[in-house]
């Protein structure tokens, strides 16, 4: 359960864009396994996971993918491919965030979309770090 929740929290970073900054206090290791892909890895010695973000040339996250997010099935959890897509980016002050998203399990019989949302308001709760610091 912890692993799945960490993966979900990482995948929600497009709605918390300052979390992508190296000094944001988020315990993630960042790598670029392929062109246009940014990997966020988490390892606290107990829970280990990663989420891959598909990023366009302007730096917008188009999708978050995990090949093995735990999915509840009866009384057990099954590693299952999982994907969230983000679109309709809008500016809110200095931040540019997606206003729509859909999240799906990638099952053998096809996508099972279980979450859709539309952001109607956005406000940063704390001051933003200065550029270049």
mmCIF file with all atom_site columns, C-alpha atoms in Angstrom:
data_model
loop_
_atom_site.group_PDB
_atom_site.id
_atom_site.type_symbol
_atom_site.label_atom_id
_atom_site.label_alt_id
_atom_site.label_comp_id
_atom_site.label_asym_id
_atom_site.label_entity_id
_atom_site.label_seq_id
_atom_site.pdbx_PDB_ins_code
_atom_site.Cartn_x
_atom_site.Cartn_y
_atom_site.Cartn_z
_atom_site.occupancy
_atom_site.B_iso_or_equiv
_atom_site.pdbx_formal_charge
_atom_site.auth_seq_id
_atom_site.auth_comp_id
_atom_site.auth_asym_id
_atom_site.auth_atom_id
_atom_site.pdbx_PDB_model_num
ATOM 1   C CA . UNK A 1 1   ? 0.000   0.000  0.000   1.00 0.00 ? 1   UNK A CA 1
ATOM 2   C CA . UNK A 1 2   ? 2.813   2.441  0.884   1.00 0.00 ? 2   UNK A CA 1
ATOM 3   C CA . UNK A 1 3   ? 4.497   1.872  -2.461  1.00 0.00 ? 3   UNK A CA 1
ATOM 4   C CA . UNK A 1 4   ? 1.307   2.600  -4.387  1.00 0.00 ? 4   UNK A CA 1
ATOM 5   C CA . UNK A 1 5   ? 0.633   5.773  -2.398  1.00 0.00 ? 5   UNK A CA 1
ATOM 6   C CA . UNK A 1 6   ? 4.184   7.055  -2.901  1.00 0.00 ? 6   UNK A CA 1
ATOM 7   C CA . UNK A 1 7   ? 3.813   6.460  -6.633  1.00 0.00 ? 7   UNK A CA 1
ATOM 8   C CA . UNK A 1 8   ? 0.502   8.342  -6.681  1.00 0.00 ? 8   UNK A CA 1
ATOM 9   C CA . UNK A 1 9   ? 2.025   11.257 -4.744  1.00 0.00 ? 9   UNK A CA 1
ATOM 10  C CA . UNK A 1 10  ? 4.964   11.444 -7.163  1.00 0.00 ? 10  UNK A CA 1
ATOM 11  C CA . UNK A 1 11  ? 2.598   11.362 -10.148 1.00 0.00 ? 11  UNK A CA 1
ATOM 12  C CA . UNK A 1 12  ? 0.747   14.386 -8.727  1.00 0.00 ? 12  UNK A CA 1
ATOM 13  C CA . UNK A 1 13  ? 3.839   16.607 -8.981  1.00 0.00 ? 13  UNK A CA 1
ATOM 14  C CA . UNK A 1 14  ? 2.497   18.441 -12.062 1.00 0.00 ? 14  UNK A CA 1
ATOM 15  C CA . UNK A 1 15  ? 0.027   20.061 -9.622  1.00 0.00 ? 15  UNK A CA 1
ATOM 16  C CA . UNK A 1 16  ? 2.935   20.933 -7.321  1.00 0.00 ? 16  UNK A CA 1
ATOM 17  C CA . UNK A 1 17  ? 5.502   22.089 -9.891  1.00 0.00 ? 17  UNK A CA 1
ATOM 18  C CA . UNK A 1 18  ? 7.987   23.438 -7.322  1.00 0.00 ? 18  UNK A CA 1
ATOM 19  C CA . UNK A 1 19  ? 8.373   19.813 -6.200  1.00 0.00 ? 19  UNK A CA 1
ATOM 20  C CA . UNK A 1 20  ? 10.442  19.239 -9.342  1.00 0.00 ? 20  UNK A CA 1
ATOM 21  C CA . UNK A 1 21  ? 13.141  21.602 -8.024  1.00 0.00 ? 21  UNK A CA 1
ATOM 22  C CA . UNK A 1 22  ? 16.242  19.960 -6.585  1.00 0.00 ? 22  UNK A CA 1
ATOM 23  C CA . UNK A 1 23  ? 15.956  21.919 -3.326  1.00 0.00 ? 23  UNK A CA 1
ATOM 24  C CA . UNK A 1 24  ? 12.191  21.427 -2.836  1.00 0.00 ? 24  UNK A CA 1
ATOM 25  C CA . UNK A 1 25  ? 12.693  19.014 0.072   1.00 0.00 ? 25  UNK A CA 1
ATOM 26  C CA . UNK A 1 26  ? 11.128  16.103 -1.820  1.00 0.00 ? 26  UNK A CA 1
ATOM 27  C CA . UNK A 1 27  ? 13.283  12.990 -1.374  1.00 0.00 ? 27  UNK A CA 1
ATOM 28  C CA . UNK A 1 28  ? 13.512  11.965 -4.997  1.00 0.00 ? 28  UNK A CA 1
ATOM 29  C CA . UNK A 1 29  ? 16.390  11.023 -7.268  1.00 0.00 ? 29  UNK A CA 1
ATOM 30  C CA . UNK A 1 30  ? 15.978  12.315 -10.807 1.00 0.00 ? 30  UNK A CA 1
ATOM 31  C CA . UNK A 1 31  ? 17.291  10.687 -13.993 1.00 0.00 ? 31  UNK A CA 1
ATOM 32  C CA . UNK A 1 32  ? 16.562  10.807 -17.719 1.00 0.00 ? 32  UNK A CA 1
ATOM 33  C CA . UNK A 1 33  ? 16.265  7.210  -18.983 1.00 0.00 ? 33  UNK A CA 1
ATOM 34  C CA . UNK A 1 34  ? 15.159  8.293  -22.477 1.00 0.00 ? 34  UNK A CA 1
ATOM 35  C CA . UNK A 1 35  ? 14.690  11.431 -24.519 1.00 0.00 ? 35  UNK A CA 1
ATOM 36  C CA . UNK A 1 36  ? 11.572  13.207 -23.247 1.00 0.00 ? 36  UNK A CA 1
ATOM 37  C CA . UNK A 1 37  ? 11.345  11.041 -20.124 1.00 0.00 ? 37  UNK A CA 1
ATOM 38  C CA . UNK A 1 38  ? 12.138  12.221 -16.597 1.00 0.00 ? 38  UNK A CA 1
ATOM 39  C CA . UNK A 1 39  ? 12.270  9.502  -13.903 1.00 0.00 ? 39  UNK A CA 1
ATOM 40  C CA . UNK A 1 40  ? 11.506  10.277 -10.271 1.00 0.00 ? 40  UNK A CA 1
ATOM 41  C CA . UNK A 1 41  ? 12.851  7.511  -7.999  1.00 0.00 ? 41  UNK A CA 1
ATOM 42  C CA . UNK A 1 42  ? 12.054  7.097  -4.311  1.00 0.00 ? 42  UNK A CA 1
ATOM 43  C CA . UNK A 1 43  ? 13.963  4.914  -1.833  1.00 0.00 ? 43  UNK A CA 1
ATOM 44  C CA . UNK A 1 44  ? 13.704  5.402  1.930   1.00 0.00 ? 44  UNK A CA 1
ATOM 45  C CA . UNK A 1 45  ? 15.256  2.027  2.726   1.00 0.00 ? 45  UNK A CA 1
ATOM 46  C CA . UNK A 1 46  ? 11.812  0.383  3.019   1.00 0.00 ? 46  UNK A CA 1
ATOM 47  C CA . UNK A 1 47  ? 9.750   1.610  0.083   1.00 0.00 ? 47  UNK A CA 1
ATOM 48  C CA . UNK A 1 48  ? 11.382  1.661  -3.357  1.00 0.00 ? 48  UNK A CA 1
ATOM 49  C CA . UNK A 1 49  ? 9.609   2.820  -6.528  1.00 0.00 ? 49  UNK A CA 1
ATOM 50  C CA . UNK A 1 50  ? 9.758   5.133  -9.514  1.00 0.00 ? 50  UNK A CA 1
ATOM 51  C CA . UNK A 1 51  ? 7.448   7.021  -11.846 1.00 0.00 ? 51  UNK A CA 1
ATOM 52  C CA . UNK A 1 52  ? 8.405   8.060  -15.381 1.00 0.00 ? 52  UNK A CA 1
ATOM 53  C CA . UNK A 1 53  ? 7.138   11.413 -16.643 1.00 0.00 ? 53  UNK A CA 1
ATOM 54  C CA . UNK A 1 54  ? 6.717   12.011 -20.373 1.00 0.00 ? 54  UNK A CA 1
ATOM 55  C CA . UNK A 1 55  ? 7.720   15.653 -20.893 1.00 0.00 ? 55  UNK A CA 1
ATOM 56  C CA . UNK A 1 56  ? 7.232   17.806 -23.990 1.00 0.00 ? 56  UNK A CA 1
ATOM 57  C CA . UNK A 1 57  ? 9.904   20.247 -25.297 1.00 0.00 ? 57  UNK A CA 1
ATOM 58  C CA . UNK A 1 58  ? 8.314   23.092 -23.277 1.00 0.00 ? 58  UNK A CA 1
ATOM 59  C CA . UNK A 1 59  ? 8.738   21.097 -20.042 1.00 0.00 ? 59  UNK A CA 1
ATOM 60  C CA . UNK A 1 60  ? 5.063   20.212 -19.571 1.00 0.00 ? 60  UNK A CA 1
ATOM 61  C CA . UNK A 1 61  ? 4.350   16.786 -18.122 1.00 0.00 ? 61  UNK A CA 1
ATOM 62  C CA . UNK A 1 62  ? 2.123   14.946 -20.583 1.00 0.00 ? 62  UNK A CA 1
ATOM 63  C CA . UNK A 1 63  ? 1.907   11.660 -18.679 1.00 0.00 ? 63  UNK A CA 1
ATOM 64  C CA . UNK A 1 64  ? 3.078   9.779  -15.603 1.00 0.00 ? 64  UNK A CA 1
ATOM 65  C CA . UNK A 1 65  ? 3.744   6.047  -15.997 1.00 0.00 ? 65  UNK A CA 1
ATOM 66  C CA . UNK A 1 66  ? 4.577   3.182  -13.660 1.00 0.00 ? 66  UNK A CA 1
ATOM 67  C CA . UNK A 1 67  ? 4.984   -0.399 -14.873 1.00 0.00 ? 67  UNK A CA 1
ATOM 68  C CA . UNK A 1 68  ? 4.188   -2.038 -11.540 1.00 0.00 ? 68  UNK A CA 1
ATOM 69  C CA . UNK A 1 69  ? 1.983   0.055  -9.254  1.00 0.00 ? 69  UNK A CA 1
ATOM 70  C CA . UNK A 1 70  ? 0.221   -2.182 -6.709  1.00 0.00 ? 70  UNK A CA 1
ATOM 71  C CA . UNK A 1 71  ? -3.476  -2.626 -7.592  1.00 0.00 ? 71  UNK A CA 1
ATOM 72  C CA . UNK A 1 72  ? -5.899  -4.093 -5.066  1.00 0.00 ? 72  UNK A CA 1
ATOM 73  C CA . UNK A 1 73  ? -7.430  -7.303 -6.310  1.00 0.00 ? 73  UNK A CA 1
ATOM 74  C CA . UNK A 1 74  ? -9.531  -9.092 -3.706  1.00 0.00 ? 74  UNK A CA 1
ATOM 75  C CA . UNK A 1 75  ? -7.405  -9.469 -0.570  1.00 0.00 ? 75  UNK A CA 1
ATOM 76  C CA . UNK A 1 76  ? -4.097  -9.068 -2.384  1.00 0.00 ? 76  UNK A CA 1
ATOM 77  C CA . UNK A 1 77  ? -2.179  -6.534 -4.462  1.00 0.00 ? 77  UNK A CA 1
ATOM 78  C CA . UNK A 1 78  ? -1.059  -7.179 -8.036  1.00 0.00 ? 78  UNK A CA 1
ATOM 79  C CA . UNK A 1 79  ? 1.690   -5.146 -9.776  1.00 0.00 ? 79  UNK A CA 1
ATOM 80  C CA . UNK A 1 80  ? -0.089  -3.466 -12.683 1.00 0.00 ? 80  UNK A CA 1
ATOM 81  C CA . UNK A 1 81  ? 0.917   -0.940 -15.336 1.00 0.00 ? 81  UNK A CA 1
ATOM 82  C CA . UNK A 1 82  ? -0.568  2.431  -14.529 1.00 0.00 ? 82  UNK A CA 1
ATOM 83  C CA . UNK A 1 83  ? -0.778  5.762  -16.378 1.00 0.00 ? 83  UNK A CA 1
ATOM 84  C CA . UNK A 1 84  ? -1.974  9.278  -15.718 1.00 0.00 ? 84  UNK A CA 1
ATOM 85  C CA . UNK A 1 85  ? -2.264  11.848 -18.507 1.00 0.00 ? 85  UNK A CA 1
ATOM 86  C CA . UNK A 1 86  ? -2.247  15.619 -18.022 1.00 0.00 ? 86  UNK A CA 1
ATOM 87  C CA . UNK A 1 87  ? -3.538  18.257 -20.422 1.00 0.00 ? 87  UNK A CA 1
ATOM 88  C CA . UNK A 1 88  ? -5.082  21.703 -20.804 1.00 0.00 ? 88  UNK A CA 1
ATOM 89  C CA . UNK A 1 89  ? -2.229  23.564 -19.102 1.00 0.00 ? 89  UNK A CA 1
ATOM 90  C CA . UNK A 1 90  ? -3.010  27.052 -17.789 1.00 0.00 ? 90  UNK A CA 1
ATOM 91  C CA . UNK A 1 91  ? -0.974  29.718 -16.028 1.00 0.00 ? 91  UNK A CA 1
ATOM 92  C CA . UNK A 1 92  ? -1.778  30.644 -12.453 1.00 0.00 ? 92  UNK A CA 1
ATOM 93  C CA . UNK A 1 93  ? 0.578   33.471 -11.559 1.00 0.00 ? 93  UNK A CA 1
ATOM 94  C CA . UNK A 1 94  ? 4.111   32.179 -12.210 1.00 0.00 ? 94  UNK A CA 1
ATOM 95  C CA . UNK A 1 95  ? 3.045   28.530 -12.261 1.00 0.00 ? 95  UNK A CA 1
ATOM 96  C CA . UNK A 1 96  ? 1.875   26.598 -15.303 1.00 0.00 ? 96  UNK A CA 1
ATOM 97  C CA . UNK A 1 97  ? -0.197  23.551 -14.316 1.00 0.00 ? 97  UNK A CA 1
ATOM 98  C CA . UNK A 1 98  ? -2.490  21.036 -16.018 1.00 0.00 ? 98  UNK A CA 1
ATOM 99  C CA . UNK A 1 99  ? -6.192  21.649 -15.489 1.00 0.00 ? 99  UNK A CA 1
ATOM 100 C CA . UNK A 1 100 ? -7.347  18.200 -16.617 1.00 0.00 ? 100 UNK A CA 1
ATOM 101 C CA . UNK A 1 101 ? -6.151  14.682 -15.928 1.00 0.00 ? 101 UNK A CA 1
ATOM 102 C CA . UNK A 1 102 ? -7.169  11.057 -16.369 1.00 0.00 ? 102 UNK A CA 1
ATOM 103 C CA . UNK A 1 103 ? -5.701  8.043  -14.583 1.00 0.00 ? 103 UNK A CA 1
ATOM 104 C CA . UNK A 1 104 ? -5.975  4.448  -15.794 1.00 0.00 ? 104 UNK A CA 1
ATOM 105 C CA . UNK A 1 105 ? -4.849  0.923  -15.056 1.00 0.00 ? 105 UNK A CA 1
ATOM 106 C CA . UNK A 1 106 ? -3.436  -0.729 -18.191 1.00 0.00 ? 106 UNK A CA 1
ATOM 107 C CA . UNK A 1 107 ? -5.155  -4.116 -17.959 1.00 0.00 ? 107 UNK A CA 1
ATOM 108 C CA . UNK A 1 108 ? -4.766  -6.990 -20.455 1.00 0.00 ? 108 UNK A CA 1
ATOM 109 C CA . UNK A 1 109 ? -8.262  -6.241 -21.797 1.00 0.00 ? 109 UNK A CA 1
ATOM 110 C CA . UNK A 1 110 ? -7.476  -2.538 -22.189 1.00 0.00 ? 110 UNK A CA 1
ATOM 111 C CA . UNK A 1 111 ? -7.395  0.725  -20.275 1.00 0.00 ? 111 UNK A CA 1
ATOM 112 C CA . UNK A 1 112 ? -9.573  0.995  -17.158 1.00 0.00 ? 112 UNK A CA 1
ATOM 113 C CA . UNK A 1 113 ? -9.896  4.735  -16.471 1.00 0.00 ? 113 UNK A CA 1
ATOM 114 C CA . UNK A 1 114 ? -10.940 5.228  -12.866 1.00 0.00 ? 114 UNK A CA 1
ATOM 115 C CA . UNK A 1 115 ? -10.187 8.914  -12.294 1.00 0.00 ? 115 UNK A CA 1
ATOM 116 C CA . UNK A 1 116 ? -10.928 12.055 -14.295 1.00 0.00 ? 116 UNK A CA 1
ATOM 117 C CA . UNK A 1 117 ? -10.661 15.577 -12.990 1.00 0.00 ? 117 UNK A CA 1
ATOM 118 C CA . UNK A 1 118 ? -10.820 19.207 -14.025 1.00 0.00 ? 118 UNK A CA 1
ATOM 119 C CA . UNK A 1 119 ? -8.976  21.803 -11.979 1.00 0.00 ? 119 UNK A CA 1
ATOM 120 C CA . UNK A 1 120 ? -11.128 24.910 -11.560 1.00 0.00 ? 120 UNK A CA 1
ATOM 121 C CA . UNK A 1 121 ? -8.857  26.976 -9.281  1.00 0.00 ? 121 UNK A CA 1
ATOM 122 C CA . UNK A 1 122 ? -5.229  26.938 -8.215  1.00 0.00 ? 122 UNK A CA 1
ATOM 123 C CA . UNK A 1 123 ? -3.295  28.949 -5.664  1.00 0.00 ? 123 UNK A CA 1
ATOM 124 C CA . UNK A 1 124 ? 0.261   28.506 -4.375  1.00 0.00 ? 124 UNK A CA 1
ATOM 125 C CA . UNK A 1 125 ? 0.215   28.341 -0.567  1.00 0.00 ? 125 UNK A CA 1
ATOM 126 C CA . UNK A 1 126 ? 3.830   29.338 -0.002  1.00 0.00 ? 126 UNK A CA 1
ATOM 127 C CA . UNK A 1 127 ? 6.265   31.695 -1.720  1.00 0.00 ? 127 UNK A CA 1
ATOM 128 C CA . UNK A 1 128 ? 8.046   30.376 -4.762  1.00 0.00 ? 128 UNK A CA 1
ATOM 129 C CA . UNK A 1 129 ? 11.827  29.923 -4.766  1.00 0.00 ? 129 UNK A CA 1
ATOM 130 C CA . UNK A 1 130 ? 13.665  32.605 -6.711  1.00 0.00 ? 130 UNK A CA 1
ATOM 131 C CA . UNK A 1 131 ? 14.815  31.561 -10.183 1.00 0.00 ? 131 UNK A CA 1
ATOM 132 C CA . UNK A 1 132 ? 18.378  30.260 -10.176 1.00 0.00 ? 132 UNK A CA 1
ATOM 133 C CA . UNK A 1 133 ? 18.498  29.680 -6.413  1.00 0.00 ? 133 UNK A CA 1
#
